[in-house]
Amino acid sequence: EAEDLKLTHGFVAFGGVYAGPESEVADRVSKIVRNVVTRLHAEVNRSINFYRSQQGGSPPSRVFLCGGSSAMPHMDTFFKEKLNVEVEQFNPFVNVAVSPRISGDRISKQIHLLGEVTGVALRRALTCPMEINLMPPVLVAKKVFRRRQPFFALSAAGLILIMLCWWLYFYRMKDVVGTRTVNLERRIQELTAFSHRLEAAKTQSDASRQKIAQIEAVVALRSQWLEMLQAIHDNMSDGMWVRSLRPIIEGSAVTRIELKAAAFKDKLDQEKAGDPIELLRNRLRESKWFTQDTEITELGGGGADVSAFGREFTLNIGLKNPVPLSAPRVEETASAP
């Protein structure tokens, strides 16, 4: 009954969401078939991996299906998807002629079942490479040994001749190697002296690079303040001016700047993009020199000298690169002799 269900309704179900068959029986049978061939695929994969890892084999390039269940619909599609190789139905009659007395239609319908039968028939008609010898193993071994004795003698003679050739080779190479060793030792002494001179030059070069790096650090430190002040000036709107700058020291470096500035009231009122003071703060935050914690700490009407026409404000500006209080010292490096 199970075989009849397999032949009548069996096919390999597609995985995932798909339009199932109209028959509930076919749907159940197809899922059972897919579970079985999934386990079969896992076993095939393990066999391939063992063959490749243990025997150093190459991956298969083609798969042939045979047997009663190989004719199920979608069986070749399933293995082609899982193994990523070409899958074909095995045809045992590619190089075997079929008698015209046999129905071609019958052969084509049952070709997947005839692989073993064809193999047995070929063994009967042709010489089989596999033989069974009923002679006792001891006599077989003696016979094989006697047949191999001449080869053993030739092998022994060849081994002696090879050893003699190697002895002559090493005897000749002894003098050659001795001469080359003397030349190499002399060359090594010359290169050693040259290596000492290179090391002295490298030491002098490293000292020069260190001195250059220190000088570059001093130059960068001196120019950092100028570039930061230029950045503040470039980001200020028209009508603003700086009243004072005060560095704020934390530890051994300047980490923030207190900027006191003022702006003409009429210029502030003319700005349409927003409050010019807030715009200045936002521009400084986007600058490569200052951090996002730049804030407006004081916003007033201004002192007596600017209250009539201006507005004073204070910004606390964070520095992305704190400025050390002391620049690195440039030490004099003595030149190598």
Short mmCIF file of C-alpha atoms in Angstrom, two decimals:
data_model
loop_
_atom_site.label_atom_id
_atom_site.label_comp_id
_atom_site.label_asym_id
_atom_site.label_seq_id
_atom_site.Cartn_x
_atom_site.Cartn_y
_atom_site.Cartn_z
CA GLU A 1 0.00 0.00 0.00
CA ALA A 2 2.85 2.36 0.84
CA GLU A 3 4.60 1.57 -2.45
CA ASP A 4 1.36 2.23 -4.32
CA LEU A 5 0.96 5.62 -2.55
CA LYS A 6 4.56 6.51 -3.45
CA LEU A 7 4.13 5.66 -7.13
CA THR A 8 0.69 7.27 -7.42
CA HIS A 9 1.05 10.45 -5.40
CA GLY A 10 4.76 10.74 -4.60
CA PHE A 11 6.85 13.77 -5.55
CA VAL A 12 9.47 15.91 -3.81
CA ALA A 13 7.72 18.84 -2.16
CA PHE A 14 9.26 22.29 -2.46
CA GLY A 15 10.31 23.87 0.80
CA GLY A 16 8.68 27.03 2.17
CA VAL A 17 5.35 28.49 1.13
CA TYR A 18 4.08 27.08 -2.19
CA ALA A 19 0.84 26.14 -3.86
CA GLY A 20 0.31 22.56 -2.64
CA PRO A 21 -1.40 19.77 -4.56
CA GLU A 22 -5.13 19.52 -4.64
CA SER A 23 -5.10 16.11 -2.96
CA GLU A 24 -4.46 16.01 0.78
CA VAL A 25 -2.93 12.54 0.40
CA ALA A 26 -0.47 13.81 -2.23
CA ASP A 27 0.44 16.72 0.03
CA ARG A 28 1.26 14.41 2.96
CA VAL A 29 3.14 11.94 0.79
CA SER A 30 5.23 14.73 -0.81
CA LYS A 31 6.25 16.08 2.59
CA ILE A 32 7.26 12.60 3.79
CA VAL A 33 9.31 12.13 0.60
CA ARG A 34 11.05 15.49 1.12
CA ASN A 35 11.98 14.57 4.71
CA VAL A 36 13.51 11.28 3.52
CA VAL A 37 15.50 12.80 0.63
CA THR A 38 16.67 15.61 2.93
CA ARG A 39 18.30 13.02 5.20
CA LEU A 40 19.67 11.28 2.10
CA HIS A 41 21.17 14.57 0.92
CA ALA A 42 22.86 15.02 4.31
CA GLU A 43 24.41 11.54 4.06
CA VAL A 44 25.61 12.23 0.51
CA ASN A 45 27.19 15.50 1.64
CA ARG A 46 28.99 13.74 4.51
CA SER A 47 30.35 11.12 2.11
CA ILE A 48 31.60 13.82 -0.27
CA ASN A 49 33.25 15.80 2.55
CA PHE A 50 34.94 12.65 3.91
CA TYR A 51 36.24 11.76 0.44
CA ARG A 52 37.60 15.26 -0.13
CA SER A 53 39.20 15.65 3.31
CA GLN A 54 40.63 12.13 3.77
CA GLN A 55 41.43 11.19 0.17
CA GLY A 56 42.16 14.65 -1.25
CA GLY A 57 39.46 14.23 -3.88
CA SER A 58 37.88 16.96 -6.00
CA PRO A 59 34.20 17.94 -5.70
CA PRO A 60 31.74 16.10 -7.98
CA SER A 61 30.79 17.82 -11.21
CA ARG A 62 27.76 15.71 -12.11
CA VAL A 63 25.22 13.53 -10.30
CA PHE A 64 23.33 10.57 -11.78
CA LEU A 65 20.06 9.35 -10.30
CA CYS A 66 18.95 5.72 -10.51
CA GLY A 67 16.64 3.37 -8.66
CA GLY A 68 12.89 3.18 -8.21
CA SER A 69 12.41 6.50 -6.44
CA SER A 70 14.63 8.50 -8.81
CA ALA A 71 11.74 8.89 -11.27
CA MET A 72 9.68 10.93 -8.80
CA PRO A 73 8.84 14.44 -9.99
CA HIS A 74 11.23 17.18 -8.79
CA MET A 75 13.81 14.66 -7.50
CA ASP A 76 16.47 15.97 -9.89
CA THR A 77 15.55 19.59 -9.07
CA PHE A 78 15.94 18.90 -5.34
CA PHE A 79 19.46 17.47 -5.63
CA LYS A 80 20.52 20.09 -8.15
CA GLU A 81 19.49 22.82 -5.69
CA LYS A 82 21.15 21.14 -2.68
CA LEU A 83 24.42 20.00 -4.33
CA ASN A 84 24.84 22.87 -6.84
CA VAL A 85 25.86 20.48 -9.65
CA GLU A 86 24.24 19.12 -12.80
CA VAL A 87 21.85 16.24 -12.07
CA GLU A 88 20.81 13.69 -14.71
CA GLN A 89 18.94 10.40 -14.83
CA PHE A 90 21.40 7.51 -15.21
CA ASN A 91 21.09 5.85 -18.63
CA PRO A 92 22.85 2.43 -18.70
CA PHE A 93 22.24 2.10 -22.45
CA VAL A 94 24.37 5.03 -23.61
CA ASN A 95 27.03 2.64 -24.98
CA VAL A 96 25.01 -0.60 -24.91
CA ALA A 97 22.89 -1.63 -27.89
CA VAL A 98 19.32 -2.81 -27.18
CA SER A 99 17.77 -5.59 -29.24
CA PRO A 100 14.95 -4.41 -31.52
CA ARG A 101 12.83 -7.24 -30.10
CA ILE A 102 12.60 -5.27 -26.84
CA SER A 103 10.00 -2.52 -26.69
CA GLY A 104 11.61 0.91 -26.64
CA ASP A 105 8.71 2.39 -24.67
CA ARG A 106 9.09 -0.25 -22.00
CA ILE A 107 12.81 0.42 -21.77
CA SER A 108 12.30 4.19 -21.46
CA LYS A 109 9.73 3.74 -18.67
CA GLN A 110 11.93 1.38 -16.65
CA ILE A 111 15.40 2.68 -17.56
CA HIS A 112 16.01 3.92 -14.01
CA LEU A 113 15.60 0.30 -12.74
CA LEU A 114 17.90 -1.44 -15.25
CA GLY A 115 21.37 -0.26 -14.19
CA GLU A 116 22.15 -3.35 -12.06
CA VAL A 117 20.67 -5.73 -14.65
CA THR A 118 22.82 -4.21 -17.39
CA GLY A 119 25.95 -4.55 -15.27
CA VAL A 120 25.32 -8.22 -14.53
CA ALA A 121 24.67 -8.91 -18.23
CA LEU A 122 27.93 -7.24 -19.24
CA ARG A 123 29.86 -9.40 -16.76
CA ARG A 124 28.41 -12.50 -18.38
CA ALA A 125 29.19 -11.36 -21.92
CA LEU A 126 32.64 -9.81 -21.33
CA THR A 127 35.79 -10.56 -19.34
CA CYS A 128 35.35 -9.40 -15.78
CA PRO A 129 38.35 -7.63 -14.14
CA MET A 130 37.40 -9.19 -10.78
CA GLU A 131 38.51 -12.85 -10.30
CA ILE A 132 38.39 -15.39 -7.46
CA ASN A 133 41.43 -17.70 -7.12
CA LEU A 134 40.78 -20.99 -5.25
CA MET A 135 44.51 -21.84 -4.89
CA PRO A 136 45.66 -21.95 -1.21
CA PRO A 137 47.07 -18.58 -0.08
CA VAL A 138 50.47 -20.08 0.82
CA LEU A 139 51.00 -21.45 -2.69
CA VAL A 140 49.78 -18.19 -4.22
CA ALA A 141 52.29 -16.27 -2.14
CA LYS A 142 55.18 -18.57 -3.16
CA LYS A 143 54.23 -18.32 -6.80
CA VAL A 144 54.08 -14.53 -6.65
CA PHE A 145 57.44 -14.41 -4.81
CA ARG A 146 59.20 -16.57 -7.42
CA ARG A 147 57.79 -14.38 -10.15
CA ARG A 148 59.14 -11.30 -8.39
CA GLN A 149 62.65 -12.63 -7.56
CA PRO A 150 64.31 -11.24 -10.72
CA PHE A 151 62.90 -7.81 -9.94
CA PHE A 152 64.26 -8.02 -6.37
CA ALA A 153 67.74 -8.80 -7.73
CA LEU A 154 67.60 -5.91 -10.18
CA SER A 155 66.37 -3.62 -7.41
CA ALA A 156 69.25 -4.61 -5.13
CA ALA A 157 71.79 -4.02 -7.90
CA GLY A 158 70.22 -0.69 -8.69
CA LEU A 159 70.33 0.29 -5.00
CA ILE A 160 74.04 -0.53 -4.78
CA LEU A 161 74.72 1.44 -7.95
CA ILE A 162 72.80 4.42 -6.60
CA MET A 163 74.75 4.35 -3.32
CA LEU A 164 78.03 4.25 -5.27
CA CYS A 165 76.95 7.24 -7.36
CA TRP A 166 76.03 9.18 -4.23
CA TRP A 167 79.39 8.36 -2.63
CA LEU A 168 81.24 9.67 -5.68
CA TYR A 169 79.01 12.75 -5.72
CA PHE A 170 79.64 13.62 -2.06
CA TYR A 171 83.36 12.95 -2.41
CA ARG A 172 83.52 15.43 -5.29
CA MET A 173 81.27 17.96 -3.59
CA LYS A 174 83.45 17.97 -0.46
CA ASP A 175 86.19 19.93 -2.23
CA VAL A 176 83.69 22.21 -3.97
CA VAL A 177 81.91 23.03 -0.71
CA GLY A 178 85.21 23.67 1.07
CA THR A 179 86.25 26.23 -1.54
CA ARG A 180 82.88 27.93 -1.46
CA THR A 181 82.93 28.03 2.34
CA VAL A 182 86.21 29.96 2.35
CA ASN A 183 84.84 32.44 -0.18
CA LEU A 184 81.59 32.84 1.78
CA GLU A 185 83.44 33.50 5.06
CA ARG A 186 85.50 36.22 3.39
CA ARG A 187 82.34 37.73 1.90
CA ILE A 188 80.59 37.57 5.29
CA GLN A 189 83.41 39.53 6.90
CA GLU A 190 83.13 42.22 4.22
CA LEU A 191 79.34 42.44 4.64
CA THR A 192 79.67 42.55 8.44
CA ALA A 193 81.91 45.60 8.22
CA PHE A 194 79.48 47.21 5.79
CA SER A 195 76.59 46.35 8.16
CA HIS A 196 78.32 48.21 11.00
CA ARG A 197 78.60 51.30 8.81
CA LEU A 198 74.90 51.02 7.90
CA GLU A 199 73.91 50.75 11.55
CA ALA A 200 75.90 53.89 12.38
CA ALA A 201 74.21 55.73 9.50
CA LYS A 202 70.79 54.45 10.63
CA THR A 203 71.43 55.70 14.18
CA GLN A 204 72.32 59.13 12.84
CA SER A 205 69.22 59.11 10.58
CA ASP A 206 66.93 58.16 13.49
CA ALA A 207 68.35 60.98 15.58
CA SER A 208 67.73 63.44 12.73
CA ARG A 209 64.14 62.21 12.31
CA GLN A 210 63.54 62.63 16.05
CA LYS A 211 64.88 66.16 15.94
CA ILE A 212 62.70 66.99 12.91
CA ALA A 213 59.63 65.55 14.66
CA GLN A 214 60.30 67.73 17.72
CA ILE A 215 60.71 70.82 15.57
CA GLU A 216 57.48 70.04 13.73
CA ALA A 217 55.70 69.68 17.08
CA VAL A 218 56.95 73.10 18.18
CA VAL A 219 55.85 74.69 14.90
CA ALA A 220 52.44 73.04 15.09
CA LEU A 221 51.98 74.20 18.69
CA ARG A 222 52.85 77.78 17.78
CA SER A 223 50.57 77.83 14.78
CA GLN A 224 47.63 76.15 16.55
CA TRP A 225 46.70 79.31 18.45
CA LEU A 226 46.83 81.38 15.29
CA GLU A 227 44.62 78.95 13.40
CA MET A 228 42.10 78.75 16.26
CA LEU A 229 41.89 82.55 16.47
CA GLN A 230 41.51 82.72 12.70
CA ALA A 231 38.69 80.13 12.90
CA ILE A 232 36.88 82.24 15.52
CA HIS A 233 37.29 85.37 13.42
CA ASP A 234 36.09 83.64 10.21
CA ASN A 235 32.94 82.34 11.88
CA MET A 236 31.90 85.67 13.41
CA SER A 237 29.10 87.53 11.69
CA ASP A 238 29.42 91.04 10.33
CA GLY A 239 29.28 93.57 13.15
CA MET A 240 30.90 91.38 15.83
CA TRP A 241 34.23 91.94 17.51
CA VAL A 242 36.33 90.24 20.19
CA ARG A 243 36.68 91.96 23.51
CA SER A 244 38.85 89.40 25.32
CA LEU A 245 40.11 85.82 25.23
CA ARG A 246 40.96 83.89 28.38
CA PRO A 247 42.46 80.36 28.29
CA ILE A 248 41.05 77.92 30.85
CA ILE A 249 43.68 75.53 32.21
CA GLU A 250 42.86 72.03 33.38
CA GLY A 251 45.81 69.95 34.55
CA SER A 252 48.82 70.76 32.40
CA ALA A 253 47.01 71.94 29.27
CA VAL A 254 44.56 74.56 28.02
CA THR A 255 41.31 72.70 27.40
CA ARG A 256 38.83 75.59 26.92
CA ILE A 257 38.71 79.25 25.91
CA GLU A 258 36.46 81.90 27.40
CA LEU A 259 35.57 84.30 24.59
CA LYS A 260 34.04 87.66 25.45
CA ALA A 261 32.72 89.46 22.39
CA ALA A 262 30.19 92.08 21.40
CA ALA A 263 28.03 92.88 18.39
CA PHE A 264 26.21 95.94 17.05
CA LYS A 265 22.51 95.79 17.86
CA ASP A 266 21.46 96.96 14.44
CA LYS A 267 23.52 94.15 12.84
CA LEU A 268 21.88 91.60 15.14
CA ASP A 269 18.44 92.83 14.14
CA GLN A 270 19.26 92.61 10.44
CA GLU A 271 20.25 88.91 10.57
CA LYS A 272 17.44 86.87 8.98
CA ALA A 273 18.96 83.37 9.39
CA GLY A 274 18.54 83.45 13.19
CA ASP A 275 20.29 84.78 16.24
CA PRO A 276 23.87 85.65 15.13
CA ILE A 277 25.26 84.66 18.54
CA GLU A 278 23.70 81.21 18.33
CA LEU A 279 24.86 80.93 14.72
CA LEU A 280 28.41 81.70 15.87
CA ARG A 281 28.17 79.02 18.57
CA ASN A 282 26.90 76.44 16.04
CA ARG A 283 29.64 77.30 13.53
CA LEU A 284 32.32 76.90 16.20
CA ARG A 285 30.89 73.48 17.13
CA GLU A 286 31.32 72.36 13.52
CA SER A 287 34.89 73.65 13.32
CA LYS A 288 37.74 71.14 13.38
CA TRP A 289 39.29 72.96 16.35
CA PHE A 290 36.37 73.07 18.79
CA THR A 291 34.07 70.52 20.45
CA GLN A 292 30.28 70.20 20.65
CA ASP A 293 30.18 71.40 24.29
CA THR A 294 30.81 74.99 23.17
CA GLU A 295 28.12 76.99 24.97
CA ILE A 296 26.88 80.55 25.46
CA THR A 297 27.54 81.20 29.15
CA GLU A 298 26.57 84.86 29.38
CA LEU A 299 24.27 87.01 27.29
CA GLY A 300 23.80 90.60 28.44
CA GLY A 301 23.18 94.08 27.30
CA GLY A 302 26.84 95.04 27.46
CA GLY A 303 29.05 97.21 29.61
CA ALA A 304 28.89 100.91 29.88
CA ASP A 305 31.07 101.37 26.85
CA VAL A 306 28.89 99.23 24.54
CA SER A 307 25.40 99.22 26.05
CA ALA A 308 24.21 102.14 23.97
CA PHE A 309 24.91 100.55 20.61
CA GLY A 310 26.03 96.96 21.21
CA ARG A 311 25.31 93.70 22.93
CA GLU A 312 27.96 91.76 24.86
CA PHE A 313 28.06 87.94 25.15
CA THR A 314 30.41 85.22 26.45
CA LEU A 315 31.17 81.83 24.88
CA ASN A 316 32.84 78.92 26.66
CA ILE A 317 34.63 77.08 23.84
CA GLY A 318 35.94 73.50 24.22
CA LEU A 319 39.13 72.55 22.38
CA LYS A 320 39.33 69.26 20.48
CA ASN A 321 43.12 69.30 20.82
CA PRO A 322 44.13 70.65 24.25
CA VAL A 323 47.17 72.91 24.11
CA PRO A 324 49.99 71.84 26.50
CA LEU A 325 51.40 74.56 28.70
CA SER A 326 54.98 73.74 27.72
CA ALA A 327 56.20 72.87 24.23
CA PRO A 328 58.46 69.81 23.74
CA ARG A 329 62.12 70.68 24.01
CA VAL A 330 64.41 70.21 21.04
CA GLU A 331 67.62 68.60 22.26
CA GLU A 332 70.83 68.79 20.35
CA THR A 333 71.82 65.39 18.94
CA ALA A 334 75.49 64.72 18.41
CA SER A 335 76.39 63.57 14.93
CA ALA A 336 77.68 60.03 14.57
CA PRO A 337 81.35 59.82 13.60
#
